[in-house]
């Protein structure tokens, strides 16, 4: 059975701090790993990673995948209160419809 | 505006009742999905559909049913057989098929059983 585990489950920081969120996965016929941000309702797509060692970057957010060690990290630098959200990681296996297996999520709270 | 809509936002159900959650998309996506989100458990797949008139069970399909009569619509019925239906329900859609496929989510429906 496919499994995705995120850590920490929750994190409280102050504005300006840098945070690292972790995601480890065991996914049969792994194809890609996705990160989403969920503020109150719909998760919004952040990154998709398919190749090991290649960093994806968008503003203050960046993510990298290690296919040998089966994990990914999401970094957020100079955090702002608007970064407060649940961050979800999902692994995609090799089934025909590309099922996503989600981790439990990391709840990030950024205080002013 | 292109996107995914879900209705209602909030739904209250008495025990023993069936309720239907609506999901509509105008993204011209072939694939649609239903997830359930409980605190501390992430998202779990209930049902998915890759094409009109076809759907498959996900990991937690018991007590739920779906239909896919139109490409744009994928309603979910929570039946009285679902033992613990109180949860946040998310619908998603995607182009389908490729290993680089990205799922996009609707705003969700929060279901509470009274």
CSV table of C-alpha atoms in Angstrom, one decimal:
chain,number,residue,atom,x,y,z
A,1,UNK,CA,0.0,0.0,0.0
A,2,UNK,CA,1.3,3.4,-0.9
A,3,UNK,CA,2.2,5.7,2.0
A,4,UNK,CA,3.2,9.4,2.4
A,5,UNK,CA,4.3,10.8,5.7
A,6,UNK,CA,4.8,14.5,6.4
A,7,UNK,CA,6.6,16.1,9.3
A,8,UNK,CA,6.3,18.0,11.4
A,9,UNK,CA,2.5,17.8,11.8
A,10,UNK,CA,2.4,21.4,13.0
A,11,UNK,CA,4.8,24.3,13.2
A,12,UNK,CA,4.6,27.7,14.7
A,13,UNK,CA,7.1,30.4,13.7
A,14,UNK,CA,7.4,34.2,13.6
A,15,UNK,CA,7.4,36.4,10.5
A,16,UNK,CA,10.8,36.4,8.8
A,17,UNK,CA,11.7,32.9,9.9
A,18,UNK,CA,12.7,30.2,7.4
A,19,UNK,CA,10.8,26.9,7.5
A,20,UNK,CA,11.5,23.4,6.1
A,21,UNK,CA,8.6,21.0,5.7
A,22,UNK,CA,9.4,17.3,5.1
A,23,UNK,CA,7.6,14.6,3.1
A,24,UNK,CA,8.7,11.0,2.8
A,25,UNK,CA,7.0,8.6,0.5
A,26,UNK,CA,6.7,4.9,-0.4
A,27,UNK,CA,4.8,4.8,-3.7
A,28,UNK,CA,4.8,1.9,-6.1
A,29,UNK,CA,6.1,2.8,-9.6
A,30,UNK,CA,6.6,6.4,-8.4
A,31,UNK,CA,6.0,9.1,-11.1
A,32,UNK,CA,5.8,12.4,-9.3
A,33,UNK,CA,5.4,14.3,-6.1
A,34,UNK,CA,3.1,17.2,-5.7
A,35,UNK,CA,2.8,20.0,-3.1
A,36,UNK,CA,-0.4,21.9,-2.3
A,37,UNK,CA,-1.3,24.8,0.0
A,38,UNK,CA,-4.6,24.7,1.7
A,39,UNK,CA,-5.7,28.0,3.4
A,40,UNK,CA,-9.3,27.3,4.3
A,41,UNK,CA,-11.0,25.5,1.5
A,42,UNK,CA,-9.5,24.4,-1.8
A,43,UNK,CA,-5.9,23.1,-1.8
A,44,UNK,CA,-4.0,25.2,-4.4
A,45,UNK,CA,-1.2,23.6,-6.5
A,46,UNK,CA,2.3,24.7,-5.7
A,47,UNK,CA,4.8,22.3,-7.3
A,48,UNK,CA,5.2,19.1,-9.1
A,49,UNK,CA,8.6,17.3,-8.9
A,50,UNK,CA,9.5,14.4,-11.1
A,51,UNK,CA,13.3,14.5,-11.3
A,52,UNK,CA,15.7,14.0,-8.4
A,53,UNK,CA,17.9,16.9,-7.4
A,54,UNK,CA,16.2,19.6,-9.5
A,55,UNK,CA,14.9,22.5,-7.4
A,56,UNK,CA,11.6,24.1,-8.3
A,57,UNK,CA,11.2,27.7,-7.1
A,58,UNK,CA,8.4,30.2,-6.9
A,59,UNK,CA,9.2,33.4,-5.1
A,60,UNK,CA,10.0,32.5,-1.5
A,61,UNK,CA,9.0,28.9,-1.9
A,62,UNK,CA,11.2,26.2,-3.2
A,63,UNK,CA,11.1,22.4,-3.3
A,64,UNK,CA,13.4,19.6,-4.1
A,65,UNK,CA,13.0,15.8,-4.5
A,66,UNK,CA,15.4,13.0,-3.6
A,67,UNK,CA,14.4,9.8,-5.4
A,68,UNK,CA,17.1,7.8,-3.8
A,69,UNK,CA,16.1,8.6,-0.3
A,70,UNK,CA,12.4,8.9,-1.1
A,71,UNK,CA,11.7,12.3,0.3
A,72,UNK,CA,11.0,15.9,-0.6
A,73,UNK,CA,11.3,19.1,1.2
A,74,UNK,CA,9.4,22.4,0.9
A,75,UNK,CA,11.3,25.5,2.0
A,76,UNK,CA,9.7,28.8,2.7
A,77,UNK,CA,12.0,31.8,3.4
A,78,UNK,CA,11.2,35.1,5.0
A,79,UNK,CA,7.8,33.7,6.1
A,80,UNK,CA,4.7,36.0,6.2
A,81,UNK,CA,1.4,35.7,8.0
A,82,UNK,CA,-0.2,34.8,4.7
A,83,UNK,CA,1.9,31.7,4.6
A,84,UNK,CA,-0.2,30.3,7.4
A,85,UNK,CA,-1.9,27.2,6.0
A,86,UNK,CA,-1.9,23.4,5.8
A,87,UNK,CA,0.8,22.2,3.4
A,88,UNK,CA,-0.1,18.9,1.7
A,89,UNK,CA,2.3,16.5,0.0
A,90,UNK,CA,1.1,13.8,-2.4
A,91,UNK,CA,2.8,11.0,-4.3
A,92,UNK,CA,1.7,9.7,-7.7
A,93,UNK,CA,2.2,6.1,-8.6
A,94,UNK,CA,2.2,4.3,-11.9
A,95,UNK,CA,-1.4,3.4,-12.2
A,96,UNK,CA,-3.3,4.3,-15.3
A,97,UNK,CA,-5.2,7.2,-13.7
A,98,UNK,CA,-2.3,8.5,-11.6
A,99,UNK,CA,-3.8,8.1,-8.2
A,100,UNK,CA,-2.5,10.6,-5.6
A,101,UNK,CA,-1.7,9.4,-2.1
A,102,UNK,CA,-1.7,12.3,0.3
A,103,UNK,CA,0.2,12.8,3.5
A,104,UNK,CA,-1.5,14.1,6.7
A,105,UNK,CA,-0.4,17.6,6.1
A,106,UNK,CA,1.7,20.1,8.0
A,107,UNK,CA,-0.2,23.0,9.7
A,108,UNK,CA,2.0,26.1,9.5
A,109,UNK,CA,1.2,29.1,11.7
A,110,UNK,CA,3.1,32.3,11.2
A,111,UNK,CA,2.8,34.9,13.9
A,112,UNK,CA,3.4,38.6,13.3
B,1,UNK,CA,-14.2,32.2,-15.1
B,2,UNK,CA,-12.9,28.6,-15.4
B,3,UNK,CA,-12.9,26.5,-12.3
B,4,UNK,CA,-14.5,23.9,-10.1
B,5,UNK,CA,-17.6,24.6,-8.1
B,6,UNK,CA,-19.1,22.6,-5.2
B,7,UNK,CA,-22.4,23.1,-3.5
B,8,UNK,CA,-23.6,23.5,-0.9
B,9,UNK,CA,-20.8,24.9,1.2
B,10,UNK,CA,-22.3,23.5,4.4
B,11,UNK,CA,-24.7,20.6,4.7
B,12,UNK,CA,-26.4,19.2,7.7
B,13,UNK,CA,-27.9,15.7,7.6
B,14,UNK,CA,-29.9,13.7,10.0
B,15,UNK,CA,-28.9,10.1,10.6
B,16,UNK,CA,-30.5,7.8,8.1
B,17,UNK,CA,-30.7,10.3,5.3
B,18,UNK,CA,-29.0,10.2,2.0
B,19,UNK,CA,-27.5,13.5,0.8
B,20,UNK,CA,-26.0,14.5,-2.6
B,21,UNK,CA,-23.0,16.8,-2.9
B,22,UNK,CA,-22.6,18.7,-6.2
B,23,UNK,CA,-19.4,19.1,-8.2
B,24,UNK,CA,-19.2,21.0,-11.5
B,25,UNK,CA,-16.2,21.9,-13.6
B,26,UNK,CA,-15.9,24.0,-16.8
B,27,UNK,CA,-12.2,23.2,-17.4
B,28,UNK,CA,-13.0,20.6,-20.0
B,29,UNK,CA,-11.2,18.0,-17.8
B,30,UNK,CA,-11.8,14.4,-18.5
B,31,UNK,CA,-11.0,13.1,-15.0
B,32,UNK,CA,-12.8,13.9,-11.8
B,33,UNK,CA,-12.3,12.8,-8.2
B,34,UNK,CA,-13.9,12.9,-4.8
B,35,UNK,CA,-11.8,13.1,-1.6
B,36,UNK,CA,-12.7,13.1,2.1
B,37,UNK,CA,-10.6,15.2,4.5
B,38,UNK,CA,-10.6,14.5,8.3
B,39,UNK,CA,-8.4,16.3,10.8
B,40,UNK,CA,-4.9,14.8,11.0
B,41,UNK,CA,-5.6,12.3,8.1
B,42,UNK,CA,-4.9,14.3,4.9
B,43,UNK,CA,-7.1,13.5,1.9
B,44,UNK,CA,-8.5,10.1,1.1
B,45,UNK,CA,-9.9,9.1,-2.3
B,46,UNK,CA,-13.5,8.0,-2.3
B,47,UNK,CA,-14.3,7.6,-6.1
B,48,UNK,CA,-12.8,8.8,-9.3
B,49,UNK,CA,-13.9,8.9,-13.0
B,50,UNK,CA,-11.6,9.1,-16.0
B,51,UNK,CA,-14.3,9.5,-18.5
B,52,UNK,CA,-18.1,10.0,-18.9
B,53,UNK,CA,-20.2,7.1,-17.9
B,54,UNK,CA,-17.3,5.3,-16.1
B,55,UNK,CA,-16.1,5.5,-12.5
B,56,UNK,CA,-14.1,3.4,-10.1
B,57,UNK,CA,-13.9,3.0,-6.3
B,58,UNK,CA,-11.1,4.7,-4.4
B,59,UNK,CA,-9.8,3.7,-1.0
B,60,UNK,CA,-12.9,4.5,1.1
B,61,UNK,CA,-15.9,4.0,-1.2
B,62,UNK,CA,-18.1,2.1,1.2
B,63,UNK,CA,-21.3,4.1,2.0
B,64,UNK,CA,-20.9,6.4,-1.0
B,65,UNK,CA,-22.1,6.4,-4.6
B,66,UNK,CA,-21.4,8.6,-7.7
B,67,UNK,CA,-22.5,9.1,-11.3
B,68,UNK,CA,-20.9,10.6,-14.3
B,69,UNK,CA,-23.5,11.3,-16.9
B,70,UNK,CA,-21.9,14.5,-18.1
B,71,UNK,CA,-18.3,15.5,-18.5
B,72,UNK,CA,-18.8,18.6,-16.4
B,73,UNK,CA,-20.6,17.0,-13.4
B,74,UNK,CA,-19.6,14.4,-10.8
B,75,UNK,CA,-22.1,14.3,-7.9
B,76,UNK,CA,-21.4,12.3,-4.8
B,77,UNK,CA,-24.2,10.7,-2.7
B,78,UNK,CA,-23.5,10.0,0.9
B,79,UNK,CA,-25.8,7.2,1.9
B,80,UNK,CA,-27.1,6.2,5.3
B,81,UNK,CA,-24.7,3.2,5.1
B,82,UNK,CA,-21.8,5.6,5.6
B,83,UNK,CA,-21.1,5.1,9.3
B,84,UNK,CA,-19.2,8.3,10.0
B,85,UNK,CA,-20.0,10.9,7.3
B,86,UNK,CA,-19.1,14.1,9.1
B,87,UNK,CA,-16.1,15.4,7.2
B,88,UNK,CA,-14.9,18.0,4.6
B,89,UNK,CA,-15.5,16.7,1.1
B,90,UNK,CA,-13.3,17.9,-1.8
B,91,UNK,CA,-13.9,17.4,-5.5
B,92,UNK,CA,-11.0,17.7,-8.0
B,93,UNK,CA,-10.5,17.5,-11.7
B,94,UNK,CA,-7.6,17.0,-14.1
B,95,UNK,CA,-6.8,16.5,-17.7
B,96,UNK,CA,-6.2,12.8,-17.0
B,97,UNK,CA,-3.9,10.3,-18.3
B,98,UNK,CA,-0.3,11.6,-18.1
B,99,UNK,CA,2.1,11.1,-15.2
B,100,UNK,CA,2.5,14.9,-15.0
B,101,UNK,CA,-1.3,15.4,-14.6
B,102,UNK,CA,-2.2,18.0,-12.0
B,103,UNK,CA,-5.4,17.8,-10.0
B,104,UNK,CA,-7.3,21.1,-9.3
B,105,UNK,CA,-9.6,21.3,-6.3
B,106,UNK,CA,-13.0,22.9,-5.7
B,107,UNK,CA,-13.8,24.9,-2.5
B,108,UNK,CA,-15.3,21.9,-0.6
B,109,UNK,CA,-18.5,21.0,1.2
B,110,UNK,CA,-18.5,20.5,4.9
B,111,UNK,CA,-21.0,17.8,5.9
B,112,UNK,CA,-22.2,17.5,9.5
B,113,UNK,CA,-24.5,14.7,10.7
B,114,UNK,CA,-26.8,15.8,13.5
